[in-house]
Coordinates of N, CA and C and ligand atoms in Angstrom, one line a residue:
M1 N 63.1 -99.9 4.0 CA 61.8 -100.3 3.5 C 61.5 -99.6 2.2
D2 N 61.3 -100.3 1.1 CA 61.0 -99.6 -0.1 C 59.5 -99.5 -0.4
K3 N 58.9 -98.4 -0.4 CA 57.5 -98.3 -0.6 C 57.2 -97.5 -1.9
E4 N 56.0 -97.7 -2.4 CA 55.5 -97.0 -3.6 C 55.3 -95.5 -3.2
R5 N 54.8 -95.3 -2.0 CA 54.5 -93.9 -1.6 C 55.4 -93.6 -0.4
K6 N 55.7 -92.3 -0.2 CA 56.5 -91.9 0.9 C 55.7 -92.0 2.2
L7 N 56.3 -92.6 3.2 CA 55.6 -92.8 4.5 C 55.4 -91.4 5.1
I8 N 54.3 -91.3 5.8 CA 54.0 -90.1 6.5 C 53.6 -90.5 8.0
I9 N 54.4 -90.1 8.9 CA 54.1 -90.4 10.3 C 53.8 -89.1 11.1
A10 N 52.6 -89.1 11.7 CA 52.2 -87.8 12.3 C 51.9 -88.1 13.8
G11 N 52.3 -87.2 14.6 CA 52.0 -87.3 16.1 C 50.8 -86.4 16.4
N12 N 49.8 -87.0 16.9 CA 48.6 -86.3 17.3 C 48.7 -86.1 18.8
W13 N 49.1 -84.9 19.3 CA 49.3 -84.7 20.7 C 48.0 -84.5 21.5
K14 N 46.9 -84.4 20.8 CA 45.6 -84.2 21.5 C 45.7 -83.0 22.5
M15 N 45.0 -83.1 23.6 CA 45.0 -82.0 24.5 C 46.1 -82.2 25.6
N16 N 47.3 -82.2 25.1 CA 48.5 -82.4 26.0 C 49.6 -81.4 25.6
K17 N 50.4 -81.1 26.5 CA 51.6 -80.3 26.4 C 51.4 -78.8 26.6
T18 N 52.1 -78.3 27.6 CA 52.2 -76.8 27.7 C 53.2 -76.4 26.6
V19 N 53.4 -75.1 26.4 CA 54.4 -74.6 25.5 C 55.7 -75.1 25.8
A20 N 56.1 -75.0 27.1 CA 57.5 -75.5 27.5 C 57.7 -77.0 27.2
E21 N 56.7 -77.8 27.5 CA 56.7 -79.2 27.2 C 56.8 -79.5 25.7
A22 N 56.0 -78.7 25.0 CA 56.0 -78.9 23.5 C 57.4 -78.6 22.9
L23 N 58.0 -77.6 23.4 CA 59.3 -77.2 22.9 C 60.4 -78.3 23.3
D24 N 60.3 -78.8 24.5 CA 61.2 -79.9 24.9 C 61.0 -81.1 23.9
L25 N 59.8 -81.4 23.6 CA 59.5 -82.6 22.8 C 60.1 -82.3 21.3
V26 N 59.8 -81.2 20.8 CA 60.3 -81.0 19.4 C 61.8 -80.8 19.3
Q27 N 62.4 -80.2 20.3 CA 63.9 -80.2 20.3 C 64.4 -81.6 20.3
G28 N 63.9 -82.4 21.1 CA 64.3 -83.8 21.2 C 64.1 -84.5 19.8
L29 N 63.0 -84.3 19.2 CA 62.7 -84.9 17.9 C 63.6 -84.5 16.9
K30 N 63.9 -83.2 16.9 CA 64.9 -82.6 15.9 C 66.3 -83.3 16.1
R31 N 66.7 -83.5 17.4 CA 67.9 -84.2 17.6 C 67.9 -85.7 17.1
E32 N 66.8 -86.4 17.4 CA 66.8 -87.8 17.1 C 66.5 -88.1 15.6
L33 N 65.7 -87.2 15.0 CA 65.2 -87.5 13.7 C 65.7 -86.5 12.6
G34 N 66.6 -85.7 13.0 CA 67.1 -84.6 12.1 C 67.6 -85.1 10.7
S35 N 68.1 -86.3 10.7 CA 68.7 -86.8 9.4 C 67.7 -87.7 8.6
V36 N 66.5 -87.9 9.1 CA 65.6 -88.8 8.4 C 65.0 -88.1 7.2
K37 N 65.2 -88.7 6.0 CA 64.7 -88.2 4.8 C 63.6 -89.0 4.2
E38 N 63.5 -90.3 4.7 CA 62.7 -91.3 4.0 C 61.2 -91.1 4.4
V39 N 61.0 -90.4 5.5 CA 59.6 -90.3 6.0 C 59.2 -88.8 6.2
D40 N 58.0 -88.5 5.8 CA 57.5 -87.2 6.2 C 57.0 -87.2 7.6
I41 N 57.7 -86.4 8.4 CA 57.4 -86.4 9.9 C 56.5 -85.1 10.2
V42 N 55.4 -85.4 10.9 CA 54.5 -84.3 11.2 C 54.2 -84.3 12.7
V43 N 54.2 -83.1 13.3 CA 53.7 -83.0 14.7 C 52.4 -82.1 14.7
C44 N 51.4 -82.5 15.5 CA 50.2 -81.8 15.6 C 49.9 -81.4 17.1
P45 N 50.5 -80.2 17.5 CA 50.4 -79.8 18.8 C 49.0 -79.2 19.1
P46 N 48.6 -78.9 20.3 CA 47.4 -78.1 20.6 C 47.6 -76.7 20.0
F47 N 46.5 -76.0 19.7 CA 46.6 -74.7 19.1 C 47.5 -73.7 19.9
T48 N 47.5 -73.8 21.2 CA 48.2 -72.9 22.1 C 49.7 -73.0 21.9
A49 N 50.2 -74.2 21.4 CA 51.7 -74.3 21.2 C 52.1 -74.2 19.8
I50 N 51.2 -73.9 18.9 CA 51.5 -73.9 17.5 C 52.5 -72.8 17.1
A51 N 52.4 -71.7 17.7 CA 53.2 -70.6 17.3 C 54.7 -70.9 17.7
E52 N 54.9 -71.3 18.9 CA 56.3 -71.6 19.3 C 56.8 -72.8 18.7
V53 N 56.0 -73.9 18.5 CA 56.6 -75.1 17.8 C 56.9 -74.7 16.4
S54 N 56.1 -73.9 15.7 CA 56.4 -73.4 14.4 C 57.8 -72.8 14.3
K55 N 58.1 -71.9 15.2 CA 59.4 -71.3 15.2 C 60.5 -72.3 15.4
A56 N 60.3 -73.3 16.4 CA 61.3 -74.2 16.8 C 61.6 -75.2 15.6
I57 N 60.7 -75.4 14.7 CA 61.0 -76.4 13.7 C 61.3 -75.8 12.3
L58 N 61.5 -74.5 12.3 CA 62.0 -73.8 11.1 C 63.3 -74.5 10.7
D59 N 63.5 -74.7 9.4 CA 64.7 -75.3 8.9 C 65.0 -76.7 9.4
S60 N 63.9 -77.4 9.8 CA 64.1 -78.8 10.2 C 63.2 -79.6 9.2
N61 N 63.3 -80.9 9.3 CA 62.6 -81.8 8.5 C 61.2 -82.2 9.2
I62 N 60.9 -81.5 10.2 CA 59.6 -81.8 10.9 C 58.6 -80.7 10.4
R63 N 57.4 -81.2 10.0 CA 56.3 -80.4 9.5 C 55.2 -80.2 10.6
L64 N 54.4 -79.2 10.4 CA 53.4 -78.9 11.4 C 52.0 -79.2 10.9
G65 N 51.3 -79.8 11.9 CA 49.8 -80.0 11.6 C 49.0 -79.5 12.7
A66 N 47.7 -79.3 12.4 CA 46.7 -78.9 13.5 C 45.8 -80.1 13.7
Q67 N 45.1 -80.0 14.8 CA 44.2 -81.2 15.2 C 42.8 -81.0 14.7
S68 N 42.5 -79.8 14.3 CA 41.1 -79.5 13.8 C 41.1 -78.1 13.2
M69 N 40.1 -77.7 12.5 CA 39.9 -76.3 12.1 C 38.4 -76.1 11.8
S70 N 38.0 -74.9 11.6 CA 36.7 -74.5 11.2 C 36.4 -74.8 9.7
E71 N 35.2 -75.0 9.4 CA 34.8 -75.0 7.9 C 34.7 -73.6 7.4
H72 N 34.6 -72.6 8.2 CA 34.4 -71.2 7.8 C 35.8 -70.5 7.6
I73 N 35.7 -69.5 6.7 CA 37.0 -68.7 6.5 C 37.2 -67.6 7.6
G74 N 36.2 -67.3 8.3 CA 36.3 -66.3 9.4 C 34.9 -65.8 9.8
G75 N 34.9 -65.0 10.8 CA 33.6 -64.4 11.2 C 33.2 -64.8 12.6
A76 N 31.9 -64.7 12.9 CA 31.4 -64.9 14.3 C 31.2 -66.3 14.6
Y77 N 32.3 -67.0 14.9 CA 32.3 -68.4 15.3 C 33.2 -68.6 16.5
T78 N 32.6 -68.2 17.6 CA 33.4 -68.2 18.9 C 34.1 -69.5 19.2
G79 N 35.4 -69.4 19.5 CA 36.2 -70.5 19.9 C 36.8 -71.3 18.7
E80 N 36.4 -70.9 17.5 CA 36.9 -71.6 16.3 C 38.2 -71.0 15.7
I81 N 38.9 -71.8 14.9 CA 40.2 -71.4 14.3 C 40.0 -71.6 12.8
A82 N 40.3 -70.6 12.0 CA 40.2 -70.8 10.5 C 41.5 -71.2 9.9
A83 N 41.4 -71.9 8.7 CA 42.5 -72.4 8.0 C 43.6 -71.3 7.8
G84 N 43.1 -70.1 7.4 CA 44.0 -69.0 7.1 C 44.9 -68.6 8.3
M85 N 44.3 -68.8 9.5 CA 45.0 -68.5 10.8 C 46.1 -69.5 11.0
L86 N 45.9 -70.7 10.6 CA 46.9 -71.8 10.7 C 48.0 -71.5 9.8
K87 N 47.6 -71.1 8.6 CA 48.7 -70.8 7.5 C 49.7 -69.8 8.0
E88 N 49.3 -68.9 8.9 CA 50.2 -67.8 9.4 C 51.4 -68.5 10.1
F89 N 51.2 -69.7 10.6 CA 52.2 -70.4 11.4 C 52.9 -71.5 10.6
S90 N 52.7 -71.4 9.3 CA 53.3 -72.5 8.4 C 52.7 -73.9 8.7
V91 N 51.5 -73.9 9.1 CA 50.9 -75.3 9.3 C 50.6 -75.8 7.9
R92 N 51.0 -77.1 7.7 CA 50.8 -77.8 6.4 C 49.7 -78.8 6.4
Y93 N 49.4 -79.4 7.5 CA 48.4 -80.5 7.6 C 47.4 -80.1 8.6
V94 N 46.2 -80.7 8.4 CA 45.2 -80.6 9.5 C 44.4 -81.9 9.6
I95 N 44.3 -82.4 10.8 CA 43.6 -83.7 11.1 C 42.1 -83.3 11.1
L96 N 41.3 -84.0 10.3 CA 39.9 -83.8 10.2 C 39.1 -85.0 10.6
G97 N 38.0 -84.9 11.3 CA 37.1 -86.0 11.6 C 37.7 -87.1 12.4
H98 N 38.6 -86.7 13.3 CA 39.1 -87.7 14.3 C 37.9 -88.3 15.1
S99 N 38.0 -89.5 15.4 CA 36.9 -90.2 16.1 C 36.5 -89.5 17.4
E100 N 37.5 -88.8 18.0 CA 37.1 -88.1 19.3 C 36.3 -86.9 19.0
R101 N 36.5 -86.3 17.8 CA 35.7 -85.1 17.4 C 34.3 -85.6 16.9
R102 N 34.3 -86.7 16.2 CA 33.0 -87.2 15.8 C 32.2 -87.6 17.0
Q103 N 32.9 -88.2 18.1 CA 32.1 -88.6 19.3 C 31.8 -87.4 20.2
Y104 N 32.7 -86.6 20.5 CA 32.5 -85.5 21.6 C 32.0 -84.2 21.0
Q105 N 32.3 -83.9 19.8 CA 31.8 -82.7 19.1 C 30.7 -82.9 18.1
G106 N 30.4 -84.2 17.9 CA 29.3 -84.5 17.0 C 29.6 -84.2 15.6
E107 N 30.9 -84.3 15.2 CA 31.2 -83.9 13.8 C 30.6 -85.0 12.8
S108 N 30.0 -84.5 11.8 CA 29.3 -85.4 10.8 C 30.2 -85.5 9.6
D109 N 29.9 -86.5 8.8 CA 30.7 -86.7 7.5 C 30.4 -85.4 6.6
A110 N 29.2 -84.9 6.7 CA 29.0 -83.7 5.8 C 29.8 -82.5 6.3
L111 N 30.0 -82.4 7.6 CA 30.8 -81.3 8.1 C 32.3 -81.5 7.7
I112 N 32.7 -82.7 7.8 CA 34.1 -83.1 7.5 C 34.4 -82.8 6.0
A113 N 33.4 -83.0 5.2 CA 33.5 -82.7 3.7 C 33.7 -81.2 3.5
K114 N 33.0 -80.4 4.3 CA 33.1 -78.9 4.2 C 34.5 -78.5 4.7
K115 N 34.9 -79.1 5.8 CA 36.2 -78.7 6.3 C 37.4 -79.1 5.4
A116 N 37.2 -80.3 4.7 CA 38.3 -80.8 3.8 C 38.4 -79.8 2.7
L117 N 37.3 -79.3 2.2 CA 37.3 -78.3 1.1 C 37.9 -77.0 1.5
A118 N 37.6 -76.6 2.7 CA 38.1 -75.3 3.3 C 39.6 -75.5 3.5
A119 N 40.1 -76.6 3.9 CA 41.5 -76.8 4.1 C 42.2 -76.7 2.8
H120 N 41.7 -77.4 1.7 CA 42.4 -77.3 0.4 C 42.3 -75.8 -0.1
A121 N 41.3 -75.1 0.2 CA 41.2 -73.7 -0.3 C 42.3 -72.9 0.2
A122 N 42.8 -73.3 1.4 CA 43.9 -72.6 2.1 C 45.2 -73.3 1.9
S123 N 45.3 -74.3 1.0 CA 46.5 -75.1 0.7 C 47.0 -75.8 1.9
L124 N 46.1 -76.2 2.8 CA 46.4 -77.2 3.9 C 46.0 -78.6 3.4
K125 N 46.8 -79.5 3.8 CA 46.5 -80.9 3.4 C 45.7 -81.6 4.5
P126 N 44.5 -82.0 4.3 CA 43.7 -82.6 5.3 C 44.2 -84.1 5.5
I127 N 44.2 -84.5 6.8 CA 44.3 -85.9 7.2 C 42.9 -86.3 7.6
V128 N 42.2 -87.0 6.8 CA 40.8 -87.3 7.1 C 40.8 -88.7 7.7
C129 N 40.2 -88.7 9.0 CA 40.2 -90.0 9.7 C 38.9 -90.7 9.5
V130 N 39.0 -92.0 9.3 CA 37.9 -92.9 9.2 C 38.1 -94.1 10.1
G131 N 37.0 -94.9 10.4 CA 37.2 -96.1 11.2 C 36.0 -96.5 11.9
E132 N 35.9 -97.8 12.2 CA 34.7 -98.3 12.8 C 34.8 -98.5 14.3
T133 N 33.7 -98.6 15.0 CA 33.7 -98.9 16.5 C 33.8 -100.4 16.6
L134 N 34.0 -100.8 17.9 CA 34.0 -102.3 18.1 C 32.7 -102.9 17.8
N135 N 31.6 -102.3 18.2 CA 30.3 -102.9 17.8 C 30.1 -103.0 16.3
E136 N 30.6 -102.0 15.6 CA 30.4 -102.1 14.1 C 31.3 -103.2 13.6
R137 N 32.5 -103.3 14.1 CA 33.3 -104.4 13.6 C 32.7 -105.8 13.9
E138 N 32.2 -105.9 15.1 CA 31.6 -107.2 15.5 C 30.4 -107.5 14.7
A139 N 29.7 -106.5 14.3 CA 28.5 -106.7 13.5 C 28.8 -106.9 12.0
G140 N 30.1 -106.9 11.7 CA 30.5 -107.1 10.3 C 30.3 -105.9 9.4
E141 N 30.3 -104.7 10.0 CA 29.9 -103.5 9.3 C 31.1 -102.6 9.0
T142 N 32.3 -103.1 9.2 CA 33.5 -102.3 9.0 C 33.6 -101.6 7.6
E143 N 33.4 -102.4 6.6 CA 33.6 -101.9 5.2 C 32.4 -100.9 4.9
A144 N 31.2 -101.2 5.4 CA 30.1 -100.3 5.1 C 30.3 -98.9 5.8
V145 N 30.8 -99.0 7.0 CA 31.0 -97.7 7.8 C 32.1 -96.9 7.1
V146 N 33.2 -97.5 6.8 CA 34.4 -96.8 6.2 C 34.0 -96.3 4.8
A147 N 33.2 -97.1 4.1 CA 32.8 -96.7 2.7 C 31.9 -95.4 2.8
R148 N 31.0 -95.4 3.8 CA 30.2 -94.2 4.0 C 31.0 -93.0 4.4
Q149 N 31.9 -93.2 5.3 CA 32.8 -92.0 5.7 C 33.6 -91.5 4.6
L150 N 34.1 -92.4 3.7 CA 34.9 -91.9 2.5 C 33.9 -91.2 1.5
Q151 N 32.8 -91.9 1.2 CA 31.9 -91.4 0.2 C 31.4 -89.9 0.6
L152 N 31.0 -89.8 1.8 CA 30.5 -88.5 2.2 C 31.6 -87.5 2.6
G153 N 32.6 -87.9 3.3 CA 33.6 -87.0 3.8 C 34.5 -86.4 2.7
L154 N 34.6 -87.2 1.6 CA 35.5 -86.7 0.5 C 34.6 -86.2 -0.7
A155 N 33.3 -86.1 -0.4 CA 32.4 -85.8 -1.5 C 32.7 -84.6 -2.3
R156 N 33.3 -83.6 -1.7 CA 33.4 -82.3 -2.3 C 34.8 -82.1 -3.0
L157 N 35.7 -83.1 -2.9 CA 37.0 -82.9 -3.4 C 37.2 -83.2 -4.8
S158 N 38.0 -82.4 -5.5 CA 38.4 -82.8 -6.9 C 39.4 -83.9 -6.9
K159 N 39.7 -84.4 -8.0 CA 40.8 -85.5 -8.1 C 42.1 -84.9 -7.6
A160 N 42.4 -83.7 -8.1 CA 43.7 -83.1 -7.7 C 43.8 -82.9 -6.2
Q161 N 42.7 -82.4 -5.6 CA 42.6 -82.2 -4.1 C 42.8 -83.6 -3.4
M162 N 42.1 -84.6 -3.9 CA 42.2 -85.9 -3.3 C 43.6 -86.4 -3.2
E163 N 44.4 -86.2 -4.3 CA 45.8 -86.6 -4.3 C 46.6 -86.0 -3.2
E164 N 46.2 -84.8 -2.8 CA 46.9 -84.1 -1.7 C 46.2 -84.3 -0.3
T165 N 45.4 -85.3 -0.2 CA 44.7 -85.6 1.0 C 45.3 -86.9 1.6
V166 N 45.4 -86.9 2.9 CA 45.9 -88.2 3.5 C 44.6 -88.8 4.2
I167 N 44.5 -90.1 4.1 CA 43.5 -90.8 4.9 C 44.1 -91.5 6.1
A168 N 43.5 -91.4 7.2 CA 44.0 -92.1 8.4 C 42.9 -93.2 8.8
Y169 N 43.3 -94.4 8.6 CA 42.4 -95.5 9.1 C 42.6 -95.7 10.6
E170 N 41.6 -95.4 11.4 CA 41.8 -95.5 12.8 C 40.6 -96.3 13.4
P171 N 40.7 -97.6 13.6 CA 39.7 -98.3 14.2 C 39.5 -97.8 15.6
V172 N 38.2 -97.4 16.0 CA 38.0 -96.7 17.2 C 38.4 -97.6 18.4
W173 N 38.2 -98.9 18.3 CA 38.5 -99.8 19.4 C 40.0 -99.9 19.6
A174 N 40.8 -99.4 18.7 CA 42.3 -99.5 18.8 C 42.9 -98.2 19.4
I175 N 42.1 -97.1 19.5 CA 42.7 -95.8 19.8 C 42.8 -95.7 21.4
G176 N 44.0 -95.6 21.8 CA 44.3 -95.4 23.2 C 44.0 -96.6 24.1
T177 N 43.8 -97.7 23.5 CA 43.5 -99.0 24.2 C 44.7 -99.9 24.4
G178 N 45.8 -99.6 23.7 CA 46.9 -100.6 23.7 C 46.7 -101.8 22.8
R179 N 45.5 -101.8 22.2 CA 45.1 -103.0 21.4 C 45.1 -102.5 19.9
N180 N 46.2 -102.7 19.2 CA 46.3 -102.3 17.8 C 45.6 -103.3 16.9
A181 N 45.2 -102.8 15.8 CA 44.8 -103.8 14.7 C 46.0 -104.6 14.4
T182 N 45.8 -105.9 14.0 CA 46.9 -106.7 13.5 C 47.3 -106.1 12.2
P183 N 48.5 -106.4 11.7 CA 48.9 -105.9 10.4 C 48.0 -106.4 9.3
E184 N 47.5 -107.6 9.5 CA 46.6 -108.2 8.5 C 45.2 -107.5 8.5
Q185 N 44.7 -107.2 9.7 CA 43.5 -106.4 9.8 C 43.6 -105.1 9.2
A186 N 44.7 -104.4 9.5 CA 45.0 -103.1 8.9 C 45.1 -103.1 7.4
Q187 N 45.9 -104.1 6.9 CA 46.1 -104.2 5.4 C 44.7 -104.4 4.7
T188 N 43.9 -105.3 5.3 CA 42.6 -105.6 4.7 C 41.8 -104.3 4.5
V189 N 41.7 -103.5 5.5 CA 40.9 -102.3 5.4 C 41.6 -101.2 4.6
H190 N 42.9 -101.1 4.6 CA 43.6 -100.2 3.8 C 43.4 -100.5 2.3
A191 N 43.5 -101.8 2.0 CA 43.2 -102.2 0.6 C 41.8 -101.9 0.2
F192 N 40.9 -102.1 1.1 CA 39.5 -101.7 0.8 C 39.3 -100.2 0.6
I193 N 40.0 -99.4 1.4 CA 40.0 -97.9 1.2 C 40.5 -97.6 -0.1
R194 N 41.6 -98.2 -0.5 CA 42.2 -97.8 -1.8 C 41.3 -98.2 -3.0
R195 N 40.6 -99.4 -2.9 CA 39.6 -99.7 -3.9 C 38.5 -98.7 -3.9
S196 N 38.1 -98.3 -2.8 CA 37.0 -97.3 -2.7 C 37.4 -96.0 -3.3
L197 N 38.6 -95.6 -3.1 CA 39.1 -94.3 -3.7 C 39.2 -94.4 -5.2
A198 N 39.5 -95.6 -5.7 CA 39.6 -95.8 -7.1 C 38.2 -95.7 -7.7
A199 N 37.2 -96.2 -7.0 CA 35.9 -96.1 -7.6 C 35.3 -94.7 -7.5
Q200 N 35.7 -94.0 -6.4 CA 35.1 -92.7 -6.2 C 35.9 -91.6 -7.0
F201 N 37.2 -91.8 -7.2 CA 38.0 -90.9 -8.0 C 38.5 -91.6 -9.2
N202 N 39.7 -92.1 -9.2 CA 40.1 -93.1 -10.3 C 41.4 -93.8 -9.8
D203 N 41.8 -94.8 -10.6 CA 42.9 -95.6 -10.1 C 44.2 -94.8 -9.8
A204 N 44.5 -93.9 -10.7 CA 45.8 -93.1 -10.5 C 45.7 -92.3 -9.2
V205 N 44.6 -91.7 -8.9 CA 44.5 -91.0 -7.6 C 44.6 -92.0 -6.5
A206 N 43.9 -93.1 -6.5 CA 43.9 -94.1 -5.4 C 45.4 -94.5 -5.2
K207 N 46.1 -94.7 -6.2 CA 47.5 -95.2 -6.1 C 48.4 -94.1 -5.4
R208 N 48.1 -92.9 -5.5 CA 48.9 -91.8 -4.9 C 48.6 -91.5 -3.5
V209 N 47.3 -91.7 -3.1 CA 46.9 -91.3 -1.8 C 47.6 -92.1 -0.7
R210 N 48.1 -91.4 0.3 CA 48.7 -92.1 1.4 C 47.7 -92.4 2.5
I211 N 47.7 -93.6 2.9 CA 46.7 -94.1 4.0 C 47.5 -94.5 5.2
Q212 N 47.3 -93.7 6.3 CA 48.0 -94.0 7.5 C 47.1 -94.9 8.4
Y213 N 47.8 -95.7 9.2 CA 47.1 -96.5 10.2 C 47.2 -95.8 11.5
G214 N 46.2 -95.7 12.3 CA 46.3 -95.2 13.7 C 45.5 -96.0 14.7
G215 N 46.0 -96.1 15.9 CA 45.4 -96.9 16.9 C 46.4 -97.7 17.6
S216 N 47.0 -97.2 18.8 CA 48.0 -97.9 19.6 C 49.2 -98.3 18.8
V217 N 49.7 -97.4 17.9 CA 51.0 -97.6 17.2 C 52.1 -97.4 18.3
K218 N 53.0 -98.3 18.3 CA 54.1 -98.2 19.3 C 55.4 -98.6 18.5
P219 N 56.6 -98.4 19.1 CA 57.8 -98.8 18.5 C 57.8 -100.3 18.2
A220 N 57.2 -101.1 19.0 CA 57.2 -102.5 18.9 C 56.4 -103.0 17.7
N221 N 55.3 -102.3 17.3 CA 54.5 -102.8 16.2 C 54.6 -102.0 15.0
A222 N 55.4 -100.9 15.0 CA 55.5 -100.0 13.8 C 56.0 -100.7 12.6
R223 N 57.1 -101.5 12.7 CA 57.7 -102.1 11.5 C 56.8 -103.0 10.8
E224 N 56.1 -103.8 11.5 CA 55.2 -104.8 10.9 C 54.0 -104.1 10.3
L225 N 53.5 -103.1 11.0 CA 52.3 -102.4 10.4 C 52.7 -101.6 9.1
M226 N 53.9 -100.9 9.2 CA 54.3 -100.1 8.0 C 54.8 -101.0 6.9
G227 N 55.0 -102.3 7.2 CA 55.5 -103.2 6.2 C 54.4 -103.7 5.3
Q228 N 53.1 -103.4 5.6 CA 52.0 -103.8 4.8 C 51.9 -102.9 3.5
P229 N 51.6 -103.6 2.4 CA 51.7 -102.8 1.1 C 50.8 -101.6 1.1
D230 N 49.7 -101.6 1.7 CA 48.8 -100.4 1.6 C 48.9 -99.5 2.9
V231 N 49.8 -99.8 3.8 CA 49.9 -98.9 4.9 C 51.1 -97.9 4.7
D232 N 50.8 -96.6 4.6 CA 51.7 -95.6 4.1 C 52.1 -94.7 5.2
G233 N 52.0 -95.1 6.5 CA 52.4 -94.2 7.6 C 51.5 -94.5 8.8
A234 N 51.6 -93.6 9.8 CA 50.9 -93.8 11.0 C 50.4 -92.5 11.6
L235 N 49.3 -92.5 12.2 CA 48.9 -91.4 13.0 C 48.9 -91.9 14.5
V236 N 49.8 -91.2 15.2 CA 50.2 -91.8 16.5 C 49.7 -90.8 17.6
G237 N 49.0 -91.4 18.6 CA 48.5 -90.6 19.7 C 49.5 -90.7 20.9
G238 N 49.2 -91.6 21.9 CA 49.9 -91.7 23.1 C 51.4 -91.7 22.9
A239 N 51.9 -92.6 22.0 CA 53.3 -92.8 21.8 C 54.0 -91.6 21.1
S240 N 53.2 -90.6 20.7 CA 53.9 -89.4 20.1 C 54.2 -88.3 21.2
L241 N 53.9 -88.6 22.4 CA 54.1 -87.6 23.5 C 55.5 -87.7 24.1
E242 N 56.2 -88.7 23.8 CA 57.6 -88.9 24.3 C 58.6 -88.9 23.2
I243 N 59.7 -88.3 23.4 CA 60.8 -88.2 22.4 C 61.1 -89.6 21.9
R244 N 61.4 -90.5 22.9 CA 62.0 -91.8 22.6 C 61.0 -92.6 21.8
S245 N 59.7 -92.7 22.3 CA 58.8 -93.6 21.6 C 58.4 -93.1 20.2
F246 N 58.3 -91.8 20.0 CA 57.9 -91.3 18.7 C 59.1 -91.5 17.7
S247 N 60.3 -91.1 18.2 CA 61.4 -91.3 17.3 C 61.7 -92.7 17.0
D248 N 61.5 -93.6 17.9 CA 61.7 -95.1 17.6 C 60.6 -95.6 16.6
I249 N 59.4 -95.0 16.7 CA 58.4 -95.4 15.7 C 58.9 -95.0 14.3
V250 N 59.4 -93.8 14.2 CA 59.9 -93.3 12.9 C 61.0 -94.2 12.4
K251 N 62.0 -94.4 13.3 CA 63.2 -95.2 12.9 C 62.9 -96.6 12.6
N252 N 62.0 -97.2 13.3 CA 61.6 -98.6 13.1 C 60.8 -98.8 11.8
S253 N 60.3 -97.7 11.2 CA 59.5 -97.7 10.0 C 60.3 -97.6 8.8
I254 N 61.5 -97.2 8.9 CA 62.4 -97.0 7.7 C 62.9 -98.3 7.1
Ligands
PGA1 P1 46.7 -93.8 20.1 O1 45.8 -92.7 19.3 O2 48.0 -93.9 19.3 O3 46.9 -93.2 21.5 O4 45.9 -95.0 20.1 C1 45.8 -92.6 17.9 C2 44.9 -91.4 17.5 O5 43.9 -91.1 18.2 O6 45.2 -90.7 16.5

């Protein structure tokens, strides 16, 4: 598949995997995907497995991401993890504003904007998640919701920082439900996101930013989703927990 932008497929393991399970998974992914050059492959383990996974993927084509981080650089923030701490383990990416964190931790767009800036300050590339709920979609508010999340969540970034930021479009109703957006639905919103980025930054920046789709991505729907002109990768939850399904998603996307 020939795309304007290099695909980036990331596995969001969420609150799953002991260290031993995490190592089994990445060893398997190294075996299955070791020769893949066409796709940037990223795994996002829980914090407790980051150190060991980091060692296990040294000298491989698999990159490391975190699932969240603090907006602060350090200090009295019990339970938080700073960008600089992630850098110690060669973490390259960090997921920000996942809908589960917006929902359960009450993360706001303003907070996500601070985190995105803190990530760039430490040379981590944020994967900023946006997406509407089912109620919002049914009320015809999808574009308004996504526009607001982009406008506020990316408000502090320079053009250069934006180019090094990944957007993940994850309709909330498609996450963990088995019900993915159709390729047409995804493409429509991805194109809208790119137009919004052009207005907020400029055309050149918008053309370079990679926009992942997330929400019930599986081996069976990966090819069609990745085939859309503005879909530049995937953020995969459930199907990233098994060697077979995650590696098939990557292989089916090439
Ligand atoms: P899912 O999750 O693939 O299990 O739907 C996607 C995500 O939350 O990033």
